[in-house]
XYZ file of C-alpha atoms in Angstrom:
636
model
C 137.180 65.081 106.354
C 134.798 64.293 103.898
C 132.643 62.338 106.298
C 131.593 65.447 108.144
C 130.577 67.285 104.874
C 126.637 66.601 105.588
C 127.164 68.234 108.996
C 128.667 71.169 107.548
C 126.066 71.615 104.783
C 123.478 71.564 107.499
C 125.500 74.148 109.390
C 125.783 76.351 106.462
C 122.237 76.284 105.511
C 121.135 77.210 109.265
C 123.715 80.032 109.318
C 122.470 81.502 105.890
C 118.973 81.630 107.263
C 120.474 83.282 110.421
C 122.226 85.977 108.471
C 119.066 86.739 106.683
C 116.923 87.045 109.550
C 119.614 89.279 111.407
C 119.676 91.760 108.595
C 115.851 91.930 108.890
C 116.087 92.199 112.657
C 118.640 95.324 112.404
C 116.781 97.164 109.751
C 113.500 96.931 111.922
C 115.397 97.833 115.071
C 116.562 100.888 113.641
C 113.137 102.097 113.008
C 111.555 101.071 116.173
C 110.786 104.626 117.536
C 109.293 105.689 114.355
C 106.577 102.878 114.360
C 105.920 102.646 117.937
C 108.014 99.239 118.120
C 108.549 98.953 121.902
C 106.117 99.218 124.995
C 106.030 102.278 126.889
C 106.202 100.254 130.227
C 109.012 97.983 130.806
C 108.705 94.117 131.390
C 110.401 94.341 134.625
C 107.807 97.099 135.845
C 104.805 94.851 134.672
C 106.211 91.626 136.354
C 106.721 93.570 139.437
C 103.151 95.022 139.578
C 101.526 91.527 138.625
C 103.478 89.760 141.348
C 101.778 92.154 143.815
C 98.594 90.214 142.946
C 100.411 86.790 142.956
C 102.092 87.066 146.406
C 99.128 86.312 148.532
C 99.008 83.063 146.717
C 102.641 82.031 147.078
C 101.645 78.823 149.006
C 99.729 77.570 146.021
C 102.591 78.182 143.584
C 104.899 76.231 145.914
C 102.483 73.443 145.600
C 102.420 73.508 141.841
C 106.222 73.712 141.623
C 106.524 70.665 143.894
C 104.080 68.794 141.868
C 105.725 69.949 138.623
C 109.084 68.199 139.604
C 107.306 64.894 139.220
C 106.346 65.825 135.779
C 109.731 66.765 135.040
C 111.124 63.678 136.314
C 109.047 61.616 133.990
C 110.297 63.675 130.941
C 114.006 62.991 132.062
C 113.644 59.380 133.226
C 111.300 57.855 130.471
C 113.837 58.051 127.691
C 116.519 56.297 129.810
C 114.027 53.477 130.522
C 113.187 53.279 126.785
C 116.744 53.043 125.956
C 117.303 50.288 128.704
C 114.741 48.146 127.032
C 116.234 48.539 123.527
C 119.715 47.143 124.976
C 117.797 44.563 126.931
C 116.295 43.279 123.718
C 119.550 43.339 122.048
C 121.655 41.331 124.837
C 120.347 38.962 127.006
C 116.566 39.122 126.789
C 114.404 38.174 129.919
C 110.561 38.674 129.651
C 110.409 39.063 133.451
C 112.769 41.989 133.178
C 110.878 43.517 130.434
C 107.650 43.353 132.692
C 109.339 44.822 135.570
C 110.798 47.694 133.450
C 107.379 48.515 131.822
C 105.661 48.671 135.202
C 108.050 51.146 136.393
C 107.539 53.050 133.234
C 103.774 52.920 133.601
C 103.954 53.790 137.493
C 106.177 56.922 136.688
C 103.626 57.914 133.790
C 100.475 57.592 136.174
C 102.118 59.633 138.912
C 102.881 62.312 136.331
C 99.599 62.377 134.980
C 97.709 62.701 138.401
C 100.408 65.415 139.796
C 99.430 67.155 136.273
C 95.912 67.082 136.982
C 96.162 68.367 140.575
C 98.488 70.954 139.322
C 95.840 72.252 136.762
C 93.197 72.428 139.052
C 95.275 74.521 141.486
C 96.557 76.920 138.845
C 92.808 77.509 137.611
C 91.727 78.231 140.937
C 94.576 80.462 141.912
C 94.661 82.041 138.673
C 91.060 83.159 138.606
C 91.402 84.534 142.253
C 94.265 86.758 141.069
C 92.364 88.164 138.012
C 89.302 88.669 140.281
C 91.479 90.805 142.332
C 92.882 92.616 139.296
C 89.572 93.160 137.778
C 87.973 94.413 140.930
C 90.894 96.970 141.396
C 90.446 97.992 137.993
C 86.684 98.568 138.355
C 87.034 100.486 141.488
C 89.585 102.686 139.875
C 87.443 103.447 137.004
C 84.715 104.347 139.559
C 87.044 106.815 141.075
C 87.720 108.751 138.008
C 85.986 112.080 137.616
C 83.272 112.970 134.796
C 85.859 114.758 132.709
C 88.272 111.833 132.791
C 85.335 109.342 131.943
C 84.215 111.818 129.287
C 87.612 111.439 127.722
C 87.917 107.794 127.690
C 85.716 105.741 125.098
C 83.419 103.157 127.160
C 84.483 100.515 124.480
C 88.206 100.896 125.630
C 87.356 100.295 129.340
C 85.194 97.339 128.647
C 88.301 95.756 126.643
C 90.373 96.835 129.738
C 88.046 94.844 132.266
C 87.206 91.795 130.017
C 89.780 90.982 127.100
C 92.927 92.167 128.599
C 92.245 90.724 131.999
C 91.590 87.324 130.259
C 94.860 87.490 128.689
C 96.609 87.997 131.907
C 94.592 85.442 133.501
C 96.295 82.934 130.853
C 99.813 83.952 132.123
C 98.943 82.854 135.767
C 96.995 79.843 134.788
C 99.057 78.342 132.072
C 102.146 80.410 130.609
C 104.149 81.085 133.786
C 104.237 77.460 134.938
C 104.736 75.944 131.606
C 107.808 78.357 131.240
C 109.181 77.302 134.346
C 108.525 73.599 133.574
C 109.912 73.790 130.300
C 113.002 75.371 131.606
C 113.371 72.554 134.303
C 112.971 69.919 131.253
C 115.530 71.592 129.149
C 118.110 71.644 132.049
C 117.272 68.062 133.272
C 117.417 66.633 129.885
C 120.826 68.439 128.988
C 122.381 67.092 132.260
C 120.996 63.706 131.543
C 122.450 63.905 127.898
C 125.960 64.972 129.183
C 126.041 61.993 131.762
C 124.856 59.605 128.992
C 127.214 60.711 126.183
C 128.811 63.977 125.851
C 129.793 63.806 122.110
C 126.215 63.743 121.040
C 125.224 66.264 123.780
C 127.776 68.666 122.244
C 126.289 68.127 118.814
C 122.782 69.114 120.263
C 124.316 72.236 121.857
C 125.661 73.358 118.445
C 122.035 74.099 117.560
C 121.246 76.223 120.878
C 122.915 79.492 119.731
C 120.639 79.528 116.598
C 117.603 78.905 118.938
C 118.614 81.942 120.960
C 119.265 83.985 118.037
C 116.029 83.171 116.201
C 114.047 83.665 119.625
C 115.715 87.164 120.177
C 114.906 88.204 116.691
C 111.297 87.325 116.756
C 110.646 88.593 120.168
C 110.644 91.995 118.466
C 108.196 90.927 115.754
C 105.866 89.205 118.087
C 105.678 92.115 120.504
C 105.016 94.427 117.541
C 102.311 91.948 116.230
C 100.451 91.819 119.469
C 100.392 95.456 120.059
C 98.619 95.886 116.705
C 95.964 93.115 117.485
C 95.387 94.648 120.865
C 95.009 98.276 119.599
C 92.672 96.930 116.724
C 90.616 95.049 119.141
C 90.293 98.136 121.299
C 89.065 100.172 118.218
C 86.400 97.742 117.260
C 85.056 97.259 120.687
C 84.893 101.222 121.103
C 83.062 101.256 117.664
C 80.403 98.623 118.603
C 79.994 100.067 122.035
C 79.104 103.477 120.378
C 77.107 102.513 117.478
C 75.128 99.533 119.149
C 73.905 102.142 121.716
C 73.112 104.475 118.825
C 71.551 102.037 116.504
C 68.252 103.935 116.834
C 69.781 107.065 115.186
C 71.445 105.160 112.679
C 68.350 103.733 111.520
C 66.302 107.006 111.460
C 69.019 108.627 109.255
C 69.400 105.517 107.074
C 73.160 105.352 107.886
C 73.418 101.531 107.978
C 75.540 101.353 104.856
C 77.730 104.107 106.035
C 78.424 102.328 109.255
C 78.762 99.085 107.920
C 81.545 100.590 105.649
C 83.349 101.903 108.896
C 82.833 98.512 110.741
C 84.315 96.784 107.701
C 87.373 99.264 107.801
C 88.006 98.351 111.265
C 87.284 94.818 111.007
C 89.732 94.511 108.119
C 92.455 96.231 110.161
C 91.917 93.691 112.982
C 91.959 90.741 110.312
C 95.306 92.575 108.922
C 96.785 92.524 112.226
C 95.800 88.891 113.134
C 97.338 87.863 109.961
C 100.691 89.671 110.588
C 100.547 87.826 114.201
C 99.984 84.584 112.511
C 102.680 85.015 110.049
C 105.311 85.755 112.470
C 104.246 82.749 114.571
C 104.368 80.605 111.266
C 107.712 81.728 110.572
C 109.233 81.110 114.119
C 107.952 77.731 114.917
C 108.833 76.119 111.493
C 112.313 77.507 112.386
C 112.543 75.743 115.573
C 111.281 72.482 114.102
C 113.770 72.659 111.407
C 116.630 73.012 114.006
C 114.733 69.732 115.842
C 114.919 68.008 112.504
C 118.396 68.781 111.873
C 119.644 67.684 115.125
C 117.803 64.378 114.705
C 119.637 63.857 111.174
C 122.911 64.466 112.777
C 122.309 62.197 115.569
C 121.264 59.354 113.123
C 124.194 60.378 111.022
C 126.864 60.072 113.770
C 124.866 57.346 115.789
C 124.435 55.187 112.635
C 127.995 55.567 111.763
C 129.308 54.672 115.127
C 127.056 51.697 115.694
C 127.368 50.141 112.142
C 131.207 50.339 112.046
C 131.470 49.794 115.740
C 133.810 52.778 116.074
C 134.891 55.015 118.976
C 134.035 58.833 118.378
C 135.797 61.189 121.038
C 136.391 58.095 123.329
C 132.801 56.986 123.452
C 131.123 54.011 121.877
C 127.378 54.600 120.527
C 125.266 51.908 120.874
C 121.634 51.232 119.725
C 120.117 52.094 123.256
C 122.025 55.448 123.323
C 121.024 56.386 119.871
C 117.026 55.557 120.815
C 117.454 57.519 124.158
C 118.933 60.479 122.485
C 116.332 60.513 119.849
C 113.725 60.786 122.586
C 115.883 63.277 124.524
C 116.395 65.545 121.479
C 112.410 65.592 121.227
C 111.920 66.359 125.038
C 114.775 68.983 124.612
C 113.221 70.704 121.415
C 109.617 70.069 122.314
C 109.735 72.709 125.254
C 111.569 75.057 122.986
C 108.814 74.846 120.520
C 106.216 75.222 123.163
C 108.192 78.206 124.600
C 107.534 80.027 120.957
C 103.874 79.525 121.655
C 103.943 80.560 125.381
C 106.116 83.382 124.286
C 103.267 84.637 122.110
C 100.870 84.239 124.969
C 103.438 85.991 127.334
C 103.568 88.947 125.044
C 99.741 89.267 124.740
C 99.649 89.175 128.417
C 102.355 91.747 128.939
C 100.772 93.974 126.246
C 97.429 93.599 127.858
C 98.816 94.173 131.438
C 100.461 97.311 130.371
C 97.223 98.556 129.017
C 95.625 97.674 132.310
C 97.999 99.471 134.166
C 97.882 102.474 132.008
C 94.364 102.861 132.990
C 94.959 102.206 136.538
C 97.835 104.786 136.525
C 95.368 107.547 135.623
C 95.422 109.808 138.749
C 91.761 110.805 139.462
C 91.311 114.524 139.257
C 88.754 114.774 142.284
C 90.133 113.095 145.326
C 89.417 113.318 149.144
C 91.820 115.515 150.965
C 94.003 113.804 153.607
C 92.013 115.356 156.458
C 88.630 115.086 154.575
C 85.526 114.680 157.019
C 82.410 112.819 157.249
C 79.212 114.781 157.162
C 76.433 112.796 159.105
C 73.776 115.477 158.429
C 73.206 118.139 155.955
C 70.746 121.006 156.416
C 70.946 122.041 153.014
C 72.728 125.677 153.142
C 74.754 126.061 150.007
C 77.000 128.994 149.103
C 79.011 130.017 146.121
C 81.545 132.366 146.725
C 83.154 134.051 143.739
C 83.372 130.679 141.780
C 85.345 130.330 138.585
C 85.520 127.197 136.447
C 86.651 126.024 133.029
C 86.566 122.583 131.222
C 88.973 123.675 128.796
C 91.944 126.028 129.697
C 91.150 129.523 128.886
C 87.541 129.081 128.249
C 85.811 130.224 131.354
C 82.333 128.528 131.922
C 81.576 130.337 135.185
C 83.060 133.695 135.970
C 82.888 134.924 139.537
C 79.543 133.421 140.402
C 78.180 134.045 143.868
C 74.901 133.134 145.479
C 73.540 131.782 148.659
C 70.785 128.692 149.162
C 69.282 128.615 152.589
C 68.114 125.237 154.012
C 64.594 124.166 152.425
C 64.634 126.693 149.785
C 63.877 125.966 146.192
C 66.136 127.604 143.921
C 66.128 127.422 140.006
C 68.720 128.277 137.396
C 67.629 129.480 134.197
C 69.359 130.835 131.030
C 70.268 130.101 127.367
C 72.118 126.950 126.569
C 75.891 126.946 127.655
C 75.178 129.808 130.370
C 76.465 127.284 133.033
C 73.311 126.077 134.596
C 74.227 122.309 134.707
C 77.818 123.280 135.497
C 76.764 124.766 138.796
C 74.736 121.523 139.715
C 77.961 119.361 138.772
C 80.068 121.374 140.863
C 77.824 121.332 143.979
C 78.252 117.464 143.801
C 81.993 117.809 143.110
C 82.008 115.975 139.864
C 84.444 118.701 138.877
C 86.789 120.671 141.025
C 86.723 124.469 140.600
C 89.820 126.522 139.676
C 89.027 129.671 141.771
C 86.515 130.488 144.541
C 84.991 128.337 147.163
C 81.667 126.206 147.402
C 80.295 125.744 150.943
C 77.728 123.018 152.266
C 76.560 123.927 155.830
C 79.577 126.093 156.153
C 82.092 123.447 155.180
C 84.235 123.654 152.039
C 83.204 120.737 149.905
C 86.911 119.959 149.210
C 87.225 119.075 153.018
C 84.530 116.848 152.653
C 84.553 112.980 151.784
C 83.260 112.723 148.286
C 81.226 109.558 149.253
C 79.935 111.621 152.457
C 78.966 114.678 150.201
C 77.238 112.828 147.503
C 75.325 110.749 149.832
C 73.163 113.665 150.876
C 72.368 114.837 147.319
C 69.459 113.244 145.152
C 70.013 113.891 141.463
C 67.345 113.664 138.860
C 68.590 114.242 135.485
C 67.042 114.698 132.107
C 68.529 111.410 130.569
C 67.565 108.928 133.271
C 69.675 105.896 133.131
C 68.066 102.569 134.238
C 69.966 99.446 134.619
C 69.047 95.929 133.203
C 67.270 94.824 136.400
C 63.834 94.956 137.735
C 61.998 98.026 138.774
C 62.725 97.176 142.588
C 66.477 96.820 141.787
C 66.431 100.115 140.031
C 64.951 101.797 142.766
C 66.909 100.319 145.625
C 70.230 100.294 143.780
C 71.154 97.337 146.118
C 70.381 99.183 149.292
C 69.720 97.118 152.411
C 67.016 97.180 155.083
C 64.207 99.087 152.633
C 60.979 97.261 152.522
C 58.539 96.800 149.656
C 55.986 99.190 151.716
C 58.372 101.808 151.618
C 59.276 101.471 148.165
C 55.752 101.673 147.067
C 55.056 104.674 149.393
C 57.869 106.586 147.657
C 56.333 105.468 144.188
C 53.008 106.806 145.504
C 54.498 110.070 146.696
C 55.824 110.719 143.087
C 52.984 109.214 141.445
C 55.005 106.376 139.823
C 52.564 103.971 141.298
C 49.952 104.967 138.491
C 51.856 102.673 135.768
C 53.532 100.214 138.199
C 50.231 98.951 139.569
C 49.264 98.314 135.929
C 52.347 96.094 135.209
C 52.028 92.141 135.434
C 55.269 91.887 137.324
C 54.641 95.218 139.585
C 57.909 95.958 141.208
C 59.326 92.744 139.825
C 58.774 93.921 136.198
C 61.992 93.516 134.046
C 63.649 96.759 132.913
C 65.536 96.200 129.681
C 68.713 97.971 128.938
C 68.771 101.699 129.750
C 64.869 101.288 130.574
C 64.170 100.979 126.945
C 60.707 99.376 127.585
C 59.421 102.507 129.456
C 58.364 105.820 128.258
C 60.656 108.948 128.803
C 57.919 110.063 131.630
C 57.736 106.789 133.416
C 61.642 106.704 133.493
C 61.350 110.159 135.179
C 59.047 109.124 137.639
C 61.168 106.205 138.600
C 64.070 108.449 138.932
C 62.026 110.580 141.166
C 61.015 107.682 143.477
C 64.528 106.311 143.668
C 65.625 109.738 144.780
C 63.081 110.058 147.565
C 63.709 106.676 148.693
C 67.119 107.389 149.487
C 66.209 110.387 151.513
C 68.395 113.235 150.222
C 68.910 116.433 151.980
C 69.474 118.383 148.850
C 67.441 117.430 145.658
C 68.998 118.372 142.031
C 66.692 118.391 139.083
C 68.429 118.817 135.766
C 65.829 119.405 132.944
C 63.687 116.667 134.618
C 60.603 117.988 132.694
C 62.196 117.948 129.262
C 60.692 116.154 126.333
C 57.748 114.946 128.528
C 54.367 114.312 127.214
C 51.610 116.583 128.777
C 49.764 113.776 130.631
C 52.881 112.711 132.295
C 54.092 116.309 132.929
C 50.988 116.931 135.190
C 52.159 114.075 137.252
C 55.752 115.146 137.313
C 54.574 118.869 138.235
C 52.513 117.436 140.936
C 55.480 115.193 142.157
C 57.838 118.309 142.168
C 55.569 120.295 144.236
C 55.343 117.511 146.825
C 59.264 117.400 146.856
C 59.718 120.964 147.325
C 58.523 120.403 150.845
C 61.256 117.817 151.767
C 64.399 119.831 151.820
C 66.564 122.280 149.679
C 65.884 121.770 146.075
C 67.894 123.101 143.033
C 66.321 123.112 139.629
C 67.559 123.624 136.148
C 64.703 124.064 133.504
C 64.050 125.638 130.168
C 60.264 125.254 130.805
C 59.693 128.359 133.157
C 56.307 127.006 134.242
C 58.267 124.442 136.300
C 60.083 126.918 138.265
C 57.431 129.800 138.817
C 56.861 128.644 142.545
C 60.735 128.608 143.284
C 61.850 130.890 146.259
C 64.819 132.213 144.244
C 65.232 132.107 140.486
C 68.887 132.844 139.281
C 69.309 134.002 135.529
C 72.624 133.154 134.047
C 74.178 134.780 131.024
C 77.624 133.746 129.533
C 78.818 132.289 132.997
C 77.670 135.064 135.009
C 74.680 136.093 137.062
C 72.499 138.484 135.206
C 69.680 138.639 137.794
C 67.956 136.763 140.535
C 64.604 136.967 142.502
C 61.386 135.155 142.682
C 59.084 135.159 139.480
C 57.103 138.159 140.620
C 60.088 140.122 141.217
C 61.807 139.166 138.177
C 58.927 139.815 135.985
C 58.434 143.281 137.360
C 61.948 144.096 136.490
C 61.417 143.197 132.813
C 64.755 142.139 132.133
C 66.098 138.813 130.791
C 63.739 136.615 132.717
C 60.817 138.678 131.648
C 61.847 138.512 127.968
C 62.370 134.744 128.154
C 59.137 134.212 130.026
C 57.279 136.338 127.469
C 58.879 134.532 124.352
C 57.897 131.110 125.850
C 54.356 132.238 126.511
C 54.026 133.618 122.927
C 55.397 130.026 121.841
C 53.122 128.109 124.232
C 56.274 126.623 125.689
C 55.667 127.171 129.421
C 54.345 130.476 130.358
C 50.693 129.215 131.028
C 48.153 131.879 131.260
C 49.512 133.472 134.378
C 49.958 137.425 133.994
C 53.878 138.340 133.394
C 54.184 140.296 136.477
C 51.281 138.757 138.880
C 52.359 135.356 139.601
C 52.588 134.475 143.085
C 56.203 133.557 144.122
């Protein structure tokens, strides 16, 4: 009995370690709800949704599976060949036999390497196609979200979902899943080969399997928690960078560099801490598996050495030197996949955590969607009517309260009023950026909720105060990838709105590069480009929201001239604080606290001496837009 004391000592040490980690697992498991231990989405649901993207490429995966079998065959056969060489050297040695055996080994190795290379190429191509489809679906879904939903989701979080998270999922398709399957095949194949070769040594190796399973189950919980922390911290830091890099000018103006650096350091340290926790979990798990591997090798050498040296029979089987060598290689082949499984399990947890975050975004139901029977509008005259419209951004806080008005085709209607009175909200509702809670909005007699959103917005041209230009050329920003528009048409639109006054002076002309958000152009130049872009796409209804705010006097004259030209194109809706820009409007609607206080043309409203008159007088006194025209005698 004393001969088995070394084996019992090894078993006792492994058992003690298992008890310690089992206690830790139980204590953590009891707190999982409090610390957000588990995901909200089940693994089975994530796998089902990911398989939807993999299904079109099932043929490629079948080919990979066939190629994989050749690699698995090498892992199973090679130890037998090496063990045979050992027995060959020990018994009747023949050099020709050695050469032929080595040639067989080399041939199997070459076939395995070629199959592995082809398998990797197919996987990379297939994986990239799958991820491209997933990334495209995610981007299209984000495009379909309403303005209010996009306002509630940080841009950095969406960027992380489309880039970092899809990359983690890509690793699963191009590497993890196939290797997991391969390792499972290797483990099963090696186990069968060991049983056929020597069942007593195989039983010894299998004694370590329950501990492997136990350690895997325990550390599965720890790795999941660690990966979630890393993903959350990565999202936080990306969100912070997206916002603060965009607002760097404000940070510098108010001398807040040190404060922002401290905030960044805090988030950076949280990410570093999460990464260290992840490394710690992995640093404990893999050495434990390696410890089991070394323990099994020691037990093999102990049992095999005893049987070989004393030439004894153990459990009815004799252990020879070739058997020991073969089993030594088999144990390595058996435990190496298990050690790889630990690393691949980490990646799998990362991929599942990323997939969950991606699907969480994709599960956000757009608030503004087409009705099942929505229609296309091929033509819009520009007849707009609000009927008792009520709207709120926040429940209980009405921004518009029973607003009703009618805009006839070709009219120019201006909305004026104090900040927060609902002017910009009305323009957003017309384009159906939000859905109203009560009332009805009609375009050419059609309720906008019965019109396809893409069809509705195609007939509107919006010119906003904060003009957004993409990192492209002037031509690219004007066309927005529209086809069939010539350079002559582009320049004609630029001349119509006076944008040619500065484009002709640029070295690149229409091919002049536009930096991020148009930073290399003045506010007035960006506004003129916005006008040209709108005119070029020939809208039936034009919307100007504070288009003349913060514009220098010289550029304002160009913009005013452009506005007068555009008023003759079709229906125009204008929001402006500068009343000088709306004096020629056909109808001026004065809003106050979400309600229409008064409406009429400039002359009629001035003669009433109401809210509009007082606002006009105030701007005239401040030199803010009243001009030299008499208060009640400007031609409408």
